[in-house]
CSV table of C-alpha atoms in Angstrom, one decimal:
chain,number,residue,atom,x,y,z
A,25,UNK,CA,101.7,100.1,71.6
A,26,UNK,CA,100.6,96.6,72.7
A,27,UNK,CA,99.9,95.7,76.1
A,28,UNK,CA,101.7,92.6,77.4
A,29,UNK,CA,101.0,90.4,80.8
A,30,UNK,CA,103.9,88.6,82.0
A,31,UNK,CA,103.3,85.7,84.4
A,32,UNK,CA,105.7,84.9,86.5
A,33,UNK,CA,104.4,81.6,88.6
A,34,UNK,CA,106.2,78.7,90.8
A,35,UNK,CA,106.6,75.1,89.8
A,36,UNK,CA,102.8,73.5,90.0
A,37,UNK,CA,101.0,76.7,90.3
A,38,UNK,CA,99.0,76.1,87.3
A,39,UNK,CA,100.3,79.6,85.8
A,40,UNK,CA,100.9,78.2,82.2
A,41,UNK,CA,97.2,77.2,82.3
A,42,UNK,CA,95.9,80.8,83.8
A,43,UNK,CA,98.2,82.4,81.1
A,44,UNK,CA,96.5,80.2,78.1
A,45,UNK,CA,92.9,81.3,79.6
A,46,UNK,CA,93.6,84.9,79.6
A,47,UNK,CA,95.0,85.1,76.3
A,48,UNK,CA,92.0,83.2,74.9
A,49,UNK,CA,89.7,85.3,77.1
A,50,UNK,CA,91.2,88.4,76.0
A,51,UNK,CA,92.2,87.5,72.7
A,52,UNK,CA,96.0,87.6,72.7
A,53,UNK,CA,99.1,86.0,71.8
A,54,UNK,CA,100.4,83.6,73.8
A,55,UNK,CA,104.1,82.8,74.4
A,56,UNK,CA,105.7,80.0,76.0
A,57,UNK,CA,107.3,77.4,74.4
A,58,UNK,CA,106.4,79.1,71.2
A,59,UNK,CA,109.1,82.0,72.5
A,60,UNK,CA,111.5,79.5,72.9
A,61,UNK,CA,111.5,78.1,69.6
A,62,UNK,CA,112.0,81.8,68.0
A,63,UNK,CA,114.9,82.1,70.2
A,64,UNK,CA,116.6,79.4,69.1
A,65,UNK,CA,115.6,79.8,65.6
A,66,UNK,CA,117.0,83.5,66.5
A,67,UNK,CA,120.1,82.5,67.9
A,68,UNK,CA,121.3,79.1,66.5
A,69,UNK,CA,121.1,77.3,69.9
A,70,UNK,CA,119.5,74.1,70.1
A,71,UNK,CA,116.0,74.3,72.0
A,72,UNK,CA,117.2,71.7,74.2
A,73,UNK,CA,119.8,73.7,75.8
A,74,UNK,CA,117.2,76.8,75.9
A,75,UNK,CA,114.6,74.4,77.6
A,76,UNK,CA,117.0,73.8,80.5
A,77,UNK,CA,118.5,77.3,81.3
A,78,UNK,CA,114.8,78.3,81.8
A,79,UNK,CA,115.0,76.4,85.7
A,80,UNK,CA,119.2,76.8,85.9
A,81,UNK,CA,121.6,79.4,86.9
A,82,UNK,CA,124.9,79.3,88.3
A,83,UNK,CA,124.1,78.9,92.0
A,84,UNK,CA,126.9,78.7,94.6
A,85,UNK,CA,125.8,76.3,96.5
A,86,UNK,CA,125.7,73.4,93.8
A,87,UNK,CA,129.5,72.5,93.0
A,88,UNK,CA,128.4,70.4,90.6
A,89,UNK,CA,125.8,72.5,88.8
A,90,UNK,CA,128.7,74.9,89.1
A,91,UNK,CA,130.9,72.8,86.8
A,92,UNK,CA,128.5,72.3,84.6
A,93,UNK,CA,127.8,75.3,83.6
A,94,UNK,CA,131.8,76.3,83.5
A,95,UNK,CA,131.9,73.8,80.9
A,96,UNK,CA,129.8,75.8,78.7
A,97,UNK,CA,131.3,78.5,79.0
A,98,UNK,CA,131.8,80.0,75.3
A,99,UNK,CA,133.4,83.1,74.6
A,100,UNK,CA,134.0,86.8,76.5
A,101,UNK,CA,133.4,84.7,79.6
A,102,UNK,CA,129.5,84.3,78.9
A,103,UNK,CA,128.5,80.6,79.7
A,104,UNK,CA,126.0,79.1,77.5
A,105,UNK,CA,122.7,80.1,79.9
A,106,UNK,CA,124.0,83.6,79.8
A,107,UNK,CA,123.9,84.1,75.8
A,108,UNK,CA,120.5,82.0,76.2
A,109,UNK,CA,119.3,84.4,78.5
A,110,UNK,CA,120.5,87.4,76.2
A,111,UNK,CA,118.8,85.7,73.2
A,112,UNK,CA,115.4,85.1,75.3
A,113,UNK,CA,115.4,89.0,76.2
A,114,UNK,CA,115.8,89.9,72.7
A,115,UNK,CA,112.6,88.0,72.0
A,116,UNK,CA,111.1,89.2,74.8
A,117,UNK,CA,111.6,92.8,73.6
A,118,UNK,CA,110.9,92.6,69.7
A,119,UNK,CA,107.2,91.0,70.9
A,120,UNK,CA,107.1,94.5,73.3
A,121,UNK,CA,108.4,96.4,70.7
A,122,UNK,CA,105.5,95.0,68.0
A,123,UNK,CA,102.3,96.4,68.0
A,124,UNK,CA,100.1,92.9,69.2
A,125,UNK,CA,98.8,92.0,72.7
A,126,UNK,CA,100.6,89.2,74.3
A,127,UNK,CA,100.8,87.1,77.2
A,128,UNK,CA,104.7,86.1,78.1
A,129,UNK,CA,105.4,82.9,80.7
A,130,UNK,CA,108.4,83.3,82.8
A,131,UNK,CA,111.9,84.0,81.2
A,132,UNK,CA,112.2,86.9,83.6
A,133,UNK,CA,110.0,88.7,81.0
A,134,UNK,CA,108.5,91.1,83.8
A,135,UNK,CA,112.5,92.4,84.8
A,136,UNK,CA,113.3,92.5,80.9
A,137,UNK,CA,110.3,94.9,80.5
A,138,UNK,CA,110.0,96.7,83.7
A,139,UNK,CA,110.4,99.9,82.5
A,140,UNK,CA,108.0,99.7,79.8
A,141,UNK,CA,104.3,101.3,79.8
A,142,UNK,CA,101.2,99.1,79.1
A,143,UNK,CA,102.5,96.1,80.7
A,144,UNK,CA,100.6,93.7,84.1
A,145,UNK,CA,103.3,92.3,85.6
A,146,UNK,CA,101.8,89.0,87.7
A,147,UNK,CA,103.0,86.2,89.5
A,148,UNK,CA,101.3,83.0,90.6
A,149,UNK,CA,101.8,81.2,92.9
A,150,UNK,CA,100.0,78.2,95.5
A,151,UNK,CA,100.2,75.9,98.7
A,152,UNK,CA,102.1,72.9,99.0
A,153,UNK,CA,99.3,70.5,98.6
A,154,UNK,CA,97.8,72.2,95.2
A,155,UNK,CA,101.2,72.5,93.9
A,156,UNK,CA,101.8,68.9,94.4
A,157,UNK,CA,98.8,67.5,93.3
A,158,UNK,CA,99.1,69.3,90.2
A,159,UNK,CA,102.6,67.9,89.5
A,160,UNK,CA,101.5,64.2,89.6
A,161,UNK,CA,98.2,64.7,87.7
A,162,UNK,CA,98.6,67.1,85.1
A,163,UNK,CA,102.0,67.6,84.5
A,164,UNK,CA,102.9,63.7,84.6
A,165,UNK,CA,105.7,64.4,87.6
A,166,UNK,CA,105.8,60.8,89.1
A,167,UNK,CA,109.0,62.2,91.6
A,168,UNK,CA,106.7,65.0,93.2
A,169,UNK,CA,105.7,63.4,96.6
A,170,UNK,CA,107.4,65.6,99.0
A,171,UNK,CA,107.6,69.6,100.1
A,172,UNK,CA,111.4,69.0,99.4
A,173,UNK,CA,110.4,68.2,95.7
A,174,UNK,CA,109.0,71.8,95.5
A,175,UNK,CA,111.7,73.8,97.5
A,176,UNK,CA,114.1,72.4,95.1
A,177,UNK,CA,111.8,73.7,91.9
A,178,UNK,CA,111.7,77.0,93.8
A,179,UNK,CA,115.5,77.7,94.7
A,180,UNK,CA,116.1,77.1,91.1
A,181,UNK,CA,113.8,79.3,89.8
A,182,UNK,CA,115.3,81.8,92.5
A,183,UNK,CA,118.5,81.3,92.0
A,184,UNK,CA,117.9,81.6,88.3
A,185,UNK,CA,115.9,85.3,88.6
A,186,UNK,CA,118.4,86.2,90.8
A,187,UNK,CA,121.2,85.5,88.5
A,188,UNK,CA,119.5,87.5,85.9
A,189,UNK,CA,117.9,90.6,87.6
A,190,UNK,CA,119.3,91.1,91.0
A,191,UNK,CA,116.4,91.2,92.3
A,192,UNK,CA,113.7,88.6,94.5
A,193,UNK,CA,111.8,86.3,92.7
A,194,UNK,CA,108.3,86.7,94.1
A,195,UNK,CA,108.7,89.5,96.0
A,196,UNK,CA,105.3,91.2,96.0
A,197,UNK,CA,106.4,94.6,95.0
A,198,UNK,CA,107.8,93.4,91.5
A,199,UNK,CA,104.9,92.9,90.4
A,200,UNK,CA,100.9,94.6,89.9
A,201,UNK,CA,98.7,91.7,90.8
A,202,UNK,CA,99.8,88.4,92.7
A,203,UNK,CA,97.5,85.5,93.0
A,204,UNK,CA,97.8,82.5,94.8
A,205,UNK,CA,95.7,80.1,92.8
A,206,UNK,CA,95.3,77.2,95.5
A,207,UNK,CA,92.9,78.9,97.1
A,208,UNK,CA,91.3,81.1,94.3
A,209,UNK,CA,91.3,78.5,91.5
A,210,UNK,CA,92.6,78.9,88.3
A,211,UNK,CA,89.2,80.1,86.5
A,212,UNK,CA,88.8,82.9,89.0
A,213,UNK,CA,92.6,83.6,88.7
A,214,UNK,CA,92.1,84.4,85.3
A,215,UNK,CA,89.3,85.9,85.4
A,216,UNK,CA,90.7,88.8,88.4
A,217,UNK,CA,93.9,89.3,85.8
A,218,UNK,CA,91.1,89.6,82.3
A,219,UNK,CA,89.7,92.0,85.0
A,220,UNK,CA,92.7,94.3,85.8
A,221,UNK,CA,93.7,94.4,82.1
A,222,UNK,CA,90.4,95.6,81.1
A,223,UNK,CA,90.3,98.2,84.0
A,224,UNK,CA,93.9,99.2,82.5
A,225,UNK,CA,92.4,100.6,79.3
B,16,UNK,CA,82.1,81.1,110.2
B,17,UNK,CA,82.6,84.7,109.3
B,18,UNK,CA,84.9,85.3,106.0
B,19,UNK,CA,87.6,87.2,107.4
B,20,UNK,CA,89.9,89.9,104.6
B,21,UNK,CA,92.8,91.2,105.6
B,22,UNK,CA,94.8,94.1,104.4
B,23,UNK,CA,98.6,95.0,104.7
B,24,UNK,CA,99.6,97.6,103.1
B,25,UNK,CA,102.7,99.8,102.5
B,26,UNK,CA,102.7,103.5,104.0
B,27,UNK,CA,100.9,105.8,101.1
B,28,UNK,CA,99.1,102.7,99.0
B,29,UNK,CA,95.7,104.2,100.0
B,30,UNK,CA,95.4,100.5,101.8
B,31,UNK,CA,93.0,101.7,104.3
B,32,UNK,CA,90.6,103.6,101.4
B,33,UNK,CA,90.5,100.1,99.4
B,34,UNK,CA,89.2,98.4,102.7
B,35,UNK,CA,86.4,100.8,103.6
B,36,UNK,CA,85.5,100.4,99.9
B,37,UNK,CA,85.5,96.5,100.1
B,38,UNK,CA,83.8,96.8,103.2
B,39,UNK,CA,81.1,98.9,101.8
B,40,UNK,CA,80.6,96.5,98.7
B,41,UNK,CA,80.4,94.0,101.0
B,42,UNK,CA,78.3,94.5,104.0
B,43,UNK,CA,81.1,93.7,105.9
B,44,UNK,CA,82.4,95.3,109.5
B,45,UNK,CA,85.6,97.7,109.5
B,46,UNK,CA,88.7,97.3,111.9
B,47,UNK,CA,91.1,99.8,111.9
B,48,UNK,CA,90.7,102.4,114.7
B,49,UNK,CA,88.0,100.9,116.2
B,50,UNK,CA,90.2,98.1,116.1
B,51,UNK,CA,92.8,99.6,118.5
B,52,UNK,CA,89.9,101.2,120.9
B,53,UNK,CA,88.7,97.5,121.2
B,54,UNK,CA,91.9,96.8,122.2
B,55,UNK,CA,92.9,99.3,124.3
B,56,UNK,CA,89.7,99.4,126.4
B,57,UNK,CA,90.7,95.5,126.7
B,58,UNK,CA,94.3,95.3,127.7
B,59,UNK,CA,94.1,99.3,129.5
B,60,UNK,CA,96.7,100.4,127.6
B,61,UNK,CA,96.1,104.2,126.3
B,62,UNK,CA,95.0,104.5,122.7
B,63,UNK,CA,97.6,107.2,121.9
B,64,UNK,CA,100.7,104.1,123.6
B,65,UNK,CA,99.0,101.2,121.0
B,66,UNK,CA,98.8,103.6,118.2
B,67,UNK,CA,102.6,103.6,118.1
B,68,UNK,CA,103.5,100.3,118.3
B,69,UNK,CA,101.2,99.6,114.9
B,70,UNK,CA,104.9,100.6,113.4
B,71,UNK,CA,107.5,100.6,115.8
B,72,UNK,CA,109.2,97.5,117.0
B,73,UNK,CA,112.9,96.9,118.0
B,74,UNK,CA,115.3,97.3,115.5
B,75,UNK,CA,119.2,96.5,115.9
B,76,UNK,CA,120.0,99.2,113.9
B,77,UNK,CA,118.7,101.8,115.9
B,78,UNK,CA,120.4,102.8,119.1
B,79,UNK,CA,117.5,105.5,120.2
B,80,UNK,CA,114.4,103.5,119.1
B,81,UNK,CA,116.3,100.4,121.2
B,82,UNK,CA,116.6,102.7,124.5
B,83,UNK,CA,112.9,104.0,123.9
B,84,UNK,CA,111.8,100.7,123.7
B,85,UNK,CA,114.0,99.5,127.0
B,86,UNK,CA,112.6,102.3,129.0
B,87,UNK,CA,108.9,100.5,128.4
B,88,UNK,CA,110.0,97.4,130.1
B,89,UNK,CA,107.7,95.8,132.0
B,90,UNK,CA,107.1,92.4,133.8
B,91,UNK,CA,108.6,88.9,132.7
B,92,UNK,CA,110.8,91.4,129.9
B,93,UNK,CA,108.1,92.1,128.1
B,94,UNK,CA,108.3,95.2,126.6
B,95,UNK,CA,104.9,97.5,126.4
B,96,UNK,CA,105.4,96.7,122.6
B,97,UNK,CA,105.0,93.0,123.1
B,98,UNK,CA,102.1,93.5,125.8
B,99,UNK,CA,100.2,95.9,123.4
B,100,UNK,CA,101.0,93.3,120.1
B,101,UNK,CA,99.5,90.7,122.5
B,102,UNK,CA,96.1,92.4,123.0
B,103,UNK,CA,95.8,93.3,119.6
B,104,UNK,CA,96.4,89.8,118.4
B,105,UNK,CA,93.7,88.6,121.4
B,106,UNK,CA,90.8,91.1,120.0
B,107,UNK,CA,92.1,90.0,116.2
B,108,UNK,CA,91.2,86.4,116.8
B,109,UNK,CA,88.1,87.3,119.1
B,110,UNK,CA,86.4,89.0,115.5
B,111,UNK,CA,87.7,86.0,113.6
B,112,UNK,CA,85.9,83.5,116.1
B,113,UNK,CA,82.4,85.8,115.8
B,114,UNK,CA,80.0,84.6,113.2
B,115,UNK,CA,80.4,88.3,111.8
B,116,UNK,CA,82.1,89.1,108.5
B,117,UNK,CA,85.0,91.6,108.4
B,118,UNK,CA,87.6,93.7,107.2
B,119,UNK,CA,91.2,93.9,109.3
B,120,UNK,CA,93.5,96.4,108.1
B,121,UNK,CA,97.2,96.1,109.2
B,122,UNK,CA,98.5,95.0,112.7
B,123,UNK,CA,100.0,91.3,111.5
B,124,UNK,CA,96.5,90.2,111.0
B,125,UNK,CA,97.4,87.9,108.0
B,126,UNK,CA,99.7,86.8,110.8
B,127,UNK,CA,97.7,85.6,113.6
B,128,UNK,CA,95.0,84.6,111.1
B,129,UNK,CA,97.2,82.0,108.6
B,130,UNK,CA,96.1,79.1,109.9
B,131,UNK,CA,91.8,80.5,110.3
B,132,UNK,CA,89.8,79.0,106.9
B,133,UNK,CA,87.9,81.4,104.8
B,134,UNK,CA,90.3,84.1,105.1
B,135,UNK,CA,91.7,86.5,102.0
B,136,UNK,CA,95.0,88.0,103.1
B,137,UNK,CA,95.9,91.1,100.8
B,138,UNK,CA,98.9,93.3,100.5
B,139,UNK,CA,98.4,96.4,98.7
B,140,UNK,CA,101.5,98.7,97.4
B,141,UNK,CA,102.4,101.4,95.2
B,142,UNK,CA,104.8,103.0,93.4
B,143,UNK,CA,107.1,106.2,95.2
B,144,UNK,CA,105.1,108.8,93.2
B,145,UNK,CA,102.0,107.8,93.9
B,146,UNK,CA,102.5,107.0,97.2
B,147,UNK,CA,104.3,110.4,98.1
B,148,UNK,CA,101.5,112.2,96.1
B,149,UNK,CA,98.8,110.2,98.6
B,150,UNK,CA,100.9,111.0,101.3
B,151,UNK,CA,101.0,115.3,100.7
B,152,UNK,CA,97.0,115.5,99.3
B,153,UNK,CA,94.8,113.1,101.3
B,154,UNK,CA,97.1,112.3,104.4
B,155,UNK,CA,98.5,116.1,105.1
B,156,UNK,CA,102.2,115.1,105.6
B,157,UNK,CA,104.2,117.5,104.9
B,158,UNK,CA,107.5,115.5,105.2
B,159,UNK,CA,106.5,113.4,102.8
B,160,UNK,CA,109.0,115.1,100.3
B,161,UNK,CA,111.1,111.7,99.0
B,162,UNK,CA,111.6,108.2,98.5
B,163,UNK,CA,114.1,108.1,101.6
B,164,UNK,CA,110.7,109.4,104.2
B,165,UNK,CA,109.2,106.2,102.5
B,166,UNK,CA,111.5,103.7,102.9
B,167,UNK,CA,112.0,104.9,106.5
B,168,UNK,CA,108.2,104.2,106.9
B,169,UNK,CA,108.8,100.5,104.8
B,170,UNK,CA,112.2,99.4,107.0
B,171,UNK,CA,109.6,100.4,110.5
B,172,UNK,CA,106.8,98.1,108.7
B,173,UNK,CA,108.9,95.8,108.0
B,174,UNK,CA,111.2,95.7,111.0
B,175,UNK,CA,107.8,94.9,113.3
B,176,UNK,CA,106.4,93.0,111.1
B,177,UNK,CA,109.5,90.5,111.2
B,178,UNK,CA,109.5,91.2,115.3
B,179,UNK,CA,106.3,89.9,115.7
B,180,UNK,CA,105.9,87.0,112.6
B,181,UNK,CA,109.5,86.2,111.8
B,182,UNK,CA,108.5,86.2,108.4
B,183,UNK,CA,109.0,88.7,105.6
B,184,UNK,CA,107.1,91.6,105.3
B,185,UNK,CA,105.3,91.9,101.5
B,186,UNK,CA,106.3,88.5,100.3
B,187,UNK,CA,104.0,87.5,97.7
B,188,UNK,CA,103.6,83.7,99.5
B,189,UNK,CA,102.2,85.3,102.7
B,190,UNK,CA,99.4,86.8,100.8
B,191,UNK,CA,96.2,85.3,98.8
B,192,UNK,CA,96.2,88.5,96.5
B,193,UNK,CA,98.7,91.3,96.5
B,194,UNK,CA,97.8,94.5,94.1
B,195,UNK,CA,99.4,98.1,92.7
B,196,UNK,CA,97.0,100.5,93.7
B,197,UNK,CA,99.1,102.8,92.1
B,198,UNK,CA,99.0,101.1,88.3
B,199,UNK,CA,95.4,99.5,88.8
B,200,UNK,CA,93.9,102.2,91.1
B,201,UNK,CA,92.0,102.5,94.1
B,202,UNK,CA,88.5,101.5,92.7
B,203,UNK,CA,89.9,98.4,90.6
B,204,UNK,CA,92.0,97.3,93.6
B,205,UNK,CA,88.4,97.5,95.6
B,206,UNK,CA,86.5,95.0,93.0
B,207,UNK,CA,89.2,92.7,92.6
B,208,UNK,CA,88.7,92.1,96.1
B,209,UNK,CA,85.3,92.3,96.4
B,210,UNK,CA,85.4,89.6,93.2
B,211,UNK,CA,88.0,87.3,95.1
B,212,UNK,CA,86.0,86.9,98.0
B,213,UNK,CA,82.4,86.5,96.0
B,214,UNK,CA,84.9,83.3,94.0
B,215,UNK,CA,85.7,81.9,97.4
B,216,UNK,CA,81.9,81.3,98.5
């Protein structure tokens, strides 16, 4: 059985960057965007539509995120972000089910495969300033000036594991190892999560 | 300025072991008990009253623990709780405003500290088995027969926790590093530490 690291991590933590270092440190698959692809390829949808429903779920308290997602809704009640969700897990589970290593981003791949052995379930996550900071240089994000830009990142992402698993996003007991890679870094980050793998076998 | 880690951890994680073992690795001084003497001899308080409050605190949903708590009113409503959370807090930031290097194990440290640089706030926990195992062979508790004795011991954590900080107890945010000691073990837990605090410097 392979051993897979999901990392869990909030907007402008760096996680996707951590997760690429430990793959290549460790020498294993890496899964981001490349999981989305073979979940739409799996499930006929359109990887636009799977791009979004990785930040949205139905939250109460938007009325108008509300009706757009009722417009979506297909059939057996399911909206659109549901079956995505349904075709993600499937993913998510026939790359646990295969014998290779991987590293999974986000997708709520750490509540999809919480029961299974072998598996470092970690979350990432950083201060305001770091987070920020990131956004505008690295990822481009000319609207991240404010704390507010964050919260909003965050609630989704809550409001979307929530959805999902029932359970807290970023509570610490979900997961083996949490980091916060403001004031760590992201090399050392990596290199404490390399660490606990290899301590795992 | 000293480099100041501090360890929460939940009942049965083996939090206090980890710390003596970082402390060891590191050259580093130990608070736990000696901790609570410093701060007894301090405030006057008895040793056996301040070992208590490290988890009791007032909790709505407990008629009898409210009452006991009442009876220890003392001046300007402070209860002795409050009085002995006060001391502890005062000898908490008299270590971090030594020179010395240290270890603090529980008593909201992370808390009082969150604003000191050149701190590395931990929370360590565990899953039920291992923590009811920890509980029986190195802690002698006999009671320690099922996951309701532990969540009794989490809610009383938590509850004071909240009391004192207003925030929530165990959320991955509050803490620099958060590890399974029960997944990664003891020893790994220790040198992740150790390694975080050697990447800081």
């Amino acid at each position: 059985m392979g051993t897979i690291i999901t990392i869990s991590r909030q907007y402008g933590s760096g996680g996707r960057i951590v997760a690429q270092l430990v793959a290549k440190q460790l020498g294993y698959q890496f899964y981001d965007r490349a999981l989305i692809d073979r979940a739409a390829e799996e499930s006929g949808f359109s990887t636009h539509h799977i791009n979004e429903s990785g930040e949205y779920a139905t939250s109460s308290s938007s009325l108008l995120f509300g009706l757009s997602v009722a417009n979506t809704m297909g059939q057996g009640g399911m909206s659109l972000y549901d079956n995505v969700y349904l075709a993600q897990s499937k993913v998510i589970r026939a790359i646990a089910d295969s014998e290779e290593n991987a590293v999974i981003v986000g997708r709520c791949a750490d509540y999809i495969l919480r029961e299974r052995a072998h598996c470092l379930h970690v979350f990432l996550h950083a201060d305001v300033e770091s987070r920020l900071r990131r956004a505008v240089e690295e990822y481009g994000e000319a609207d991240a000036k404010s704390e507010k830009f964050l919260r909003e990142k965050d609630k989704r992402r809550k409001v979307y594991y929530r959805t999902y698993t029932g359970e807290n996003w970023g509570e610490a007991q979900n997961y083996h190892l949490t980091l916060d890679t403001g004031l760590l870094g992201i090399e050392t980050c990596a290199d404490l999560i390399t660490r606990a793998v290899q301590a795992m076998q």
